[in-house]
Amino acid sequence: MNRFIGFIKKEFYHILRDRRSLFILFGMPIVQVMLFGFAITNEINNVDIAILDHSKDVNTKEIINKIATSKYFSIKGFISHEDEIESTFKKGKIKAVLNFEKDFGKNLVTQKKATVQILTDATDPNTANTISNYVGSILQNYQQELNKGLNMPYQIVPKTRMVFNPELKSVYMFVPGVMTIILMLVSAMMTSISITKEKELGTMEILLVSPLNPIQVIVGKVVPYILLSIINAAVIILLSIFVFKMPVQGSLFLLGAESTLFIVNALSLGILISTISSTQQTAMMISLMGLMLPVILLSGFIFPISSMPLPLQLISNIIPAKWFIMILKGIMLKGVGLAYVWKETLILIGMTIFFIALSVKKYKIRLE
Amino acid sequence: MTKDNMIQVQNLTKMFGDFTAVNNISFEVEKGEVFGFLGANGAGKTTAMKMLIGISKPTHGAATVAGYNVLTEAEQVKRNIGYMSQRFSLYNDLTIKENIVFFGGIYGLSSADIKEKSQAMINELGLHDMADSLVGSLPLGWKQKVAFSVALLHNPKIVFLDEPTGGVDPITRRQFWEMIYMEANRGVTIFVTTHYMDEAEYCDRVSIMVAGKIEALDTPKNLKRQFQVDSMNQVFLKLARNIE
Amino acid sequence: MSIILNNISKSYNKVKALDDISFEVKPGELFGLIGPDGAGKTTLFRILTTLLIQDGGKASVAGYDVQKQYKDIRNHVGYMPGRFSLYQDLTVEENLNFFATIFGTTIEENYDLIKDIYIQIEPFKARRAGKLSGGMKQKLALCCALIHKPKVLFLDEPTTGVDPVSRKEFWEMLKRLQQKDITILVSTPYMDEAELCDRIALITNGKILQINTPEAIIASFPKKIYKVRSSNTYQLIEDLRIYPDTHSAYPFGEYLHFTPKSEVFRSMDLTKYLAERHHKEIEVKETVATIEDTFMDLSKAHE
């Protein structure tokens, strides 16, 4: 046991003395969460728009009013002709133009259907997309009220897509993703680097020619990173609760347990990487290309899995991050318990056992 | 300065903060001489050499290499010297030929020139079978011989060699020294830095640096006579002990 | 016997790193493995320290089979790999402490053994290993390899990259360790260190050229050997190469070592020949062979 404690102590010296890595280790989660939370946001506020109203009736007035009073938009002008649209955009201030068709109100009453064109400045596609979504939801809202007034009970009100994120707060969507990335990075990359570093330095030779058994070496390498990752996970959760006022609906205990499971999963991947790479550089490349990219691209963090082509959807199933993100969203946003995420949890456990078994099998008690 | 001095060093000093790495050294190296620049790790050898090859600026003093001032004409200095070290000399993942083409290109040799020279080098070293094999697969001794020839590609006036034959097998090592003597005989000046004292025995003259200063400078024969010992290793040990 | 090797072979992708190596090292012996880089020294060390498995043959260390009883060996040997494998970001004391704990011991327990060496680096015990000079790193690495009082100590090129003063001190330390009943197998590319060993094996291209005491190996040199010099070394080499009675002529420091073909060689004949070829300051003297002469002679005969 003394041997083991001595080993872990040594690992902590390494980690604590490497100021740069330490800074990245603890600075990164904070910076990432802040970045995603504040800077790379999907929310819009006070976007300047212009109105082109060919109809000028009660309905259009009411809609324009609704838009003008929402905090998302401020109406910066009215134009009277299609020709002006382009020049309005070119000035750069106006991000969207609402173009009400002629006889909008009349059509709405007589044909139960009227159109309004939403023109957005797509040089920034993300914002454009969000703007049209927002306008769309305001229109829907209005339509709903209208239907109520007409007392038409058979009218089915379309549900909005913002059920679990009513305010469309993008930070809620990003927190699970960022947490997954960071845990993956810290756990897998840092462990694989720290093991290959010993190989590169030649100290692995001495460790092998010592009474320490391989399991002790591996566990000794992994324990400090489990602790660091748990601290990181806690920091991210606390940041989202206190800085972004994100309500964590589900049980914090379950959240912690699931996070630990994912950390162990990532660590076993890290060990696996270290058994197949002989230099820190390769370990880092494999971690980045083999783990980070799939986590970012295929886990459903940024790109919805449902809109991927089928082969990619299938591949996404073998990515642990996908399941972890599902679990996180379930617990944090929907507030569900284990009863709802047991399947994902079981898949993660299975994967973890597989990786651990594989890396123990691959771990060399000799040099080749 | 006499015409035949390829390296002329006067009161050269390099300080890092309060620490004097090279302390007021002066010496000359003649054309065609094999000059050994010895010293323990941290004695200031590397720092001094960096100043001579124009990649580090002296704090005080002056040095000319191949007739150019290292402070003001560093570019000309670099053009007229060759460099080879034990640690890095050739790319292991390129073949011998590719290395020659690459290094020839760096020094602005024309492709016709490179072709001619690489053919000559392959003939001279008897490398016909190996010219297209990766440098990494060669035995160390061969690597060093090829590296030396590559360092001479652009006809430098001076070649700086950093521990060129450490760990090389005895026979190849001697072939290496024969190559050095041949080049010296052609008029190329050879500047060897090393802390292997048996390498020092092969030099025409050696200087020994201890703690930033040159504490001895003479032919190996005279140094051994002066310290009344029979190897450079013992000279070095005595010198180090006297100064402690 | 402390170390026994029987017909050990090892290849990497068809390249024979070790070819049928056999020798024995007695308890308490200081045994040197002398050969250039790439001779197979490190491969041999790694087999004996259980880091590699041989392709053929058998070997045992301290009575344990290197393949089957590798765990026992790992408890009883000290190993210092080629590069001084220390944790650069740990201090001198932390490094030593770490190696002591993983071997289940403490610095105090075996302080006797390392005391001589450790007191030389103790003033720097709070310094990180990465900031030490080559000589101090070497001493620290030796302390770390010794801290669990091993029966057999493996030192792979411990003096490479270390200045002459530290090299000398290092060999003196090894001599003292030998008094404490530790068997030492040391490798070095420096032929001049061979004479400091009890017995040596000359190794090149994975083959053993000869095993004996340094004195016996030198005495076995079959020819008379002369040291020759003149004012122009390069010309001297050229002229000796075409001299009819030359068996070999190699640069050897400021001299050339020359061996004649014939038994009846007289140095005055050579002096005369060189004088005719305008050499100045000619010197031709009989001398004694060194390990390096023997090594070259043997490896030439082997080819």
mmCIF file with all atom_site columns, N, CA, C and O in Angstrom, chain B residues 27-47:
data_model
loop_
_atom_site.group_PDB
_atom_site.id
_atom_site.type_symbol
_atom_site.label_atom_id
_atom_site.label_alt_id
_atom_site.label_comp_id
_atom_site.label_asym_id
_atom_site.label_entity_id
_atom_site.label_seq_id
_atom_site.pdbx_PDB_ins_code
_atom_site.Cartn_x
_atom_site.Cartn_y
_atom_site.Cartn_z
_atom_site.occupancy
_atom_site.B_iso_or_equiv
_atom_site.pdbx_formal_charge
_atom_site.auth_seq_id
_atom_site.auth_comp_id
_atom_site.auth_asym_id
_atom_site.auth_atom_id
_atom_site.pdbx_PDB_model_num
ATOM 1  N N  . PHE B 1 27 ? 41.858 33.114 -28.655 1.00 0.00 ? 27 PHE B N  1
ATOM 2  C CA . PHE B 1 27 ? 42.680 32.106 -29.329 1.00 0.00 ? 27 PHE B CA 1
ATOM 3  C C  . PHE B 1 27 ? 42.572 32.270 -30.831 1.00 0.00 ? 27 PHE B C  1
ATOM 4  O O  . PHE B 1 27 ? 41.727 33.023 -31.328 1.00 0.00 ? 27 PHE B O  1
ATOM 5  N N  . GLU B 1 28 ? 43.471 31.586 -31.545 1.00 0.00 ? 28 GLU B N  1
ATOM 6  C CA . GLU B 1 28 ? 43.411 31.601 -33.004 1.00 0.00 ? 28 GLU B CA 1
ATOM 7  C C  . GLU B 1 28 ? 43.441 30.168 -33.518 1.00 0.00 ? 28 GLU B C  1
ATOM 8  O O  . GLU B 1 28 ? 44.032 29.302 -32.893 1.00 0.00 ? 28 GLU B O  1
ATOM 9  N N  . VAL B 1 29 ? 42.819 29.953 -34.640 1.00 0.00 ? 29 VAL B N  1
ATOM 10 C CA . VAL B 1 29 ? 42.926 28.659 -35.293 1.00 0.00 ? 29 VAL B CA 1
ATOM 11 C C  . VAL B 1 29 ? 43.387 28.892 -36.724 1.00 0.00 ? 29 VAL B C  1
ATOM 12 O O  . VAL B 1 29 ? 42.833 29.731 -37.429 1.00 0.00 ? 29 VAL B O  1
ATOM 13 N N  . GLU B 1 30 ? 44.449 28.149 -37.116 1.00 0.00 ? 30 GLU B N  1
ATOM 14 C CA . GLU B 1 30 ? 45.003 28.352 -38.457 1.00 0.00 ? 30 GLU B CA 1
ATOM 15 C C  . GLU B 1 30 ? 44.222 27.579 -39.501 1.00 0.00 ? 30 GLU B C  1
ATOM 16 O O  . GLU B 1 30 ? 43.530 26.618 -39.194 1.00 0.00 ? 30 GLU B O  1
ATOM 17 N N  . LYS B 1 31 ? 44.420 28.011 -40.729 1.00 0.00 ? 31 LYS B N  1
ATOM 18 C CA . LYS B 1 31 ? 43.810 27.294 -41.859 1.00 0.00 ? 31 LYS B CA 1
ATOM 19 C C  . LYS B 1 31 ? 44.349 25.855 -41.896 1.00 0.00 ? 31 LYS B C  1
ATOM 20 O O  . LYS B 1 31 ? 45.539 25.626 -41.752 1.00 0.00 ? 31 LYS B O  1
ATOM 21 N N  . GLY B 1 32 ? 43.460 24.922 -42.098 1.00 0.00 ? 32 GLY B N  1
ATOM 22 C CA . GLY B 1 32 ? 43.863 23.523 -42.228 1.00 0.00 ? 32 GLY B CA 1
ATOM 23 C C  . GLY B 1 32 ? 44.202 22.839 -40.922 1.00 0.00 ? 32 GLY B C  1
ATOM 24 O O  . GLY B 1 32 ? 44.670 21.709 -40.903 1.00 0.00 ? 32 GLY B O  1
ATOM 25 N N  . GLU B 1 33 ? 43.953 23.524 -39.816 1.00 0.00 ? 33 GLU B N  1
ATOM 26 C CA . GLU B 1 33 ? 44.252 22.937 -38.520 1.00 0.00 ? 33 GLU B CA 1
ATOM 27 C C  . GLU B 1 33 ? 43.069 22.109 -38.012 1.00 0.00 ? 33 GLU B C  1
ATOM 28 O O  . GLU B 1 33 ? 41.919 22.412 -38.314 1.00 0.00 ? 33 GLU B O  1
ATOM 29 N N  . VAL B 1 34 ? 43.376 21.059 -37.258 1.00 0.00 ? 34 VAL B N  1
ATOM 30 C CA . VAL B 1 34 ? 42.320 20.317 -36.568 1.00 0.00 ? 34 VAL B CA 1
ATOM 31 C C  . VAL B 1 34 ? 42.388 20.760 -35.112 1.00 0.00 ? 34 VAL B C  1
ATOM 32 O O  . VAL B 1 34 ? 43.314 20.413 -34.385 1.00 0.00 ? 34 VAL B O  1
ATOM 33 N N  . PHE B 1 35 ? 41.409 21.584 -34.732 1.00 0.00 ? 35 PHE B N  1
ATOM 34 C CA . PHE B 1 35 ? 41.472 22.233 -33.428 1.00 0.00 ? 35 PHE B CA 1
ATOM 35 C C  . PHE B 1 35 ? 40.446 21.617 -32.497 1.00 0.00 ? 35 PHE B C  1
ATOM 36 O O  . PHE B 1 35 ? 39.254 21.547 -32.816 1.00 0.00 ? 35 PHE B O  1
ATOM 37 N N  . GLY B 1 36 ? 40.898 21.153 -31.350 1.00 0.00 ? 36 GLY B N  1
ATOM 38 C CA . GLY B 1 36 ? 39.991 20.540 -30.375 1.00 0.00 ? 36 GLY B CA 1
ATOM 39 C C  . GLY B 1 36 ? 39.576 21.550 -29.319 1.00 0.00 ? 36 GLY B C  1
ATOM 40 O O  . GLY B 1 36 ? 40.414 22.234 -28.741 1.00 0.00 ? 36 GLY B O  1
ATOM 41 N N  . PHE B 1 37 ? 38.286 21.659 -29.094 1.00 0.00 ? 37 PHE B N  1
ATOM 42 C CA . PHE B 1 37 ? 37.764 22.633 -28.136 1.00 0.00 ? 37 PHE B CA 1
ATOM 43 C C  . PHE B 1 37 ? 37.115 21.825 -27.025 1.00 0.00 ? 37 PHE B C  1
ATOM 44 O O  . PHE B 1 37 ? 36.005 21.340 -27.165 1.00 0.00 ? 37 PHE B O  1
ATOM 45 N N  . LEU B 1 38 ? 37.846 21.637 -25.926 1.00 0.00 ? 38 LEU B N  1
ATOM 46 C CA . LEU B 1 38 ? 37.407 20.705 -24.899 1.00 0.00 ? 38 LEU B CA 1
ATOM 47 C C  . LEU B 1 38 ? 36.890 21.396 -23.654 1.00 0.00 ? 38 LEU B C  1
ATOM 48 O O  . LEU B 1 38 ? 37.212 22.546 -23.384 1.00 0.00 ? 38 LEU B O  1
ATOM 49 N N  . GLY B 1 39 ? 36.135 20.651 -22.901 1.00 0.00 ? 39 GLY B N  1
ATOM 50 C CA . GLY B 1 39 ? 35.643 21.166 -21.631 1.00 0.00 ? 39 GLY B CA 1
ATOM 51 C C  . GLY B 1 39 ? 34.571 20.259 -21.107 1.00 0.00 ? 39 GLY B C  1
ATOM 52 O O  . GLY B 1 39 ? 33.954 19.517 -21.872 1.00 0.00 ? 39 GLY B O  1
ATOM 53 N N  . ALA B 1 40 ? 34.351 20.307 -19.802 1.00 0.00 ? 40 ALA B N  1
ATOM 54 C CA . ALA B 1 40 ? 33.294 19.488 -19.198 1.00 0.00 ? 40 ALA B CA 1
ATOM 55 C C  . ALA B 1 40 ? 31.934 20.068 -19.578 1.00 0.00 ? 40 ALA B C  1
ATOM 56 O O  . ALA B 1 40 ? 31.856 21.170 -20.126 1.00 0.00 ? 40 ALA B O  1
ATOM 57 N N  . ASN B 1 41 ? 30.878 19.340 -19.266 1.00 0.00 ? 41 ASN B N  1
ATOM 58 C CA . ASN B 1 41 ? 29.530 19.888 -19.441 1.00 0.00 ? 41 ASN B CA 1
ATOM 59 C C  . ASN B 1 41 ? 29.422 21.181 -18.645 1.00 0.00 ? 41 ASN B C  1
ATOM 60 O O  . ASN B 1 41 ? 29.820 21.214 -17.495 1.00 0.00 ? 41 ASN B O  1
ATOM 61 N N  . GLY B 1 42 ? 28.889 22.200 -19.264 1.00 0.00 ? 42 GLY B N  1
ATOM 62 C CA . GLY B 1 42 ? 28.670 23.434 -18.513 1.00 0.00 ? 42 GLY B CA 1
ATOM 63 C C  . GLY B 1 42 ? 29.911 24.303 -18.368 1.00 0.00 ? 42 GLY B C  1
ATOM 64 O O  . GLY B 1 42 ? 29.892 25.301 -17.675 1.00 0.00 ? 42 GLY B O  1
ATOM 65 N N  . ALA B 1 43 ? 31.002 23.930 -19.055 1.00 0.00 ? 43 ALA B N  1
ATOM 66 C CA . ALA B 1 43 ? 32.216 24.747 -18.946 1.00 0.00 ? 43 ALA B CA 1
ATOM 67 C C  . ALA B 1 43 ? 32.142 25.965 -19.857 1.00 0.00 ? 43 ALA B C  1
ATOM 68 O O  . ALA B 1 43 ? 32.953 26.874 -19.756 1.00 0.00 ? 43 ALA B O  1
ATOM 69 N N  . GLY B 1 44 ? 31.150 25.994 -20.755 1.00 0.00 ? 44 GLY B N  1
ATOM 70 C CA . GLY B 1 44 ? 31.004 27.148 -21.633 1.00 0.00 ? 44 GLY B CA 1
ATOM 71 C C  . GLY B 1 44 ? 31.326 26.862 -23.090 1.00 0.00 ? 44 GLY B C  1
ATOM 72 O O  . GLY B 1 44 ? 31.267 27.755 -23.930 1.00 0.00 ? 44 GLY B O  1
ATOM 73 N N  . LYS B 1 45 ? 31.666 25.609 -23.379 1.00 0.00 ? 45 LYS B N  1
ATOM 74 C CA . LYS B 1 45 ? 31.995 25.200 -24.755 1.00 0.00 ? 45 LYS B CA 1
ATOM 75 C C  . LYS B 1 45 ? 30.909 25.574 -25.742 1.00 0.00 ? 45 LYS B C  1
ATOM 76 O O  . LYS B 1 45 ? 31.150 26.211 -26.758 1.00 0.00 ? 45 LYS B O  1
ATOM 77 N N  . THR B 1 46 ? 29.698 25.112 -25.438 1.00 0.00 ? 46 THR B N  1
ATOM 78 C CA . THR B 1 46 ? 28.599 25.280 -26.380 1.00 0.00 ? 46 THR B CA 1
ATOM 79 C C  . THR B 1 46 ? 28.285 26.755 -26.583 1.00 0.00 ? 46 THR B C  1
ATOM 80 O O  . THR B 1 46 ? 28.073 27.212 -27.698 1.00 0.00 ? 46 THR B O  1
ATOM 81 N N  . THR B 1 47 ? 28.302 27.508 -25.472 1.00 0.00 ? 47 THR B N  1
ATOM 82 C CA . THR B 1 47 ? 28.041 28.942 -25.571 1.00 0.00 ? 47 THR B CA 1
ATOM 83 C C  . THR B 1 47 ? 29.074 29.613 -26.470 1.00 0.00 ? 47 THR B C  1
ATOM 84 O O  . THR B 1 47 ? 28.743 30.428 -27.331 1.00 0.00 ? 47 THR B O  1
#
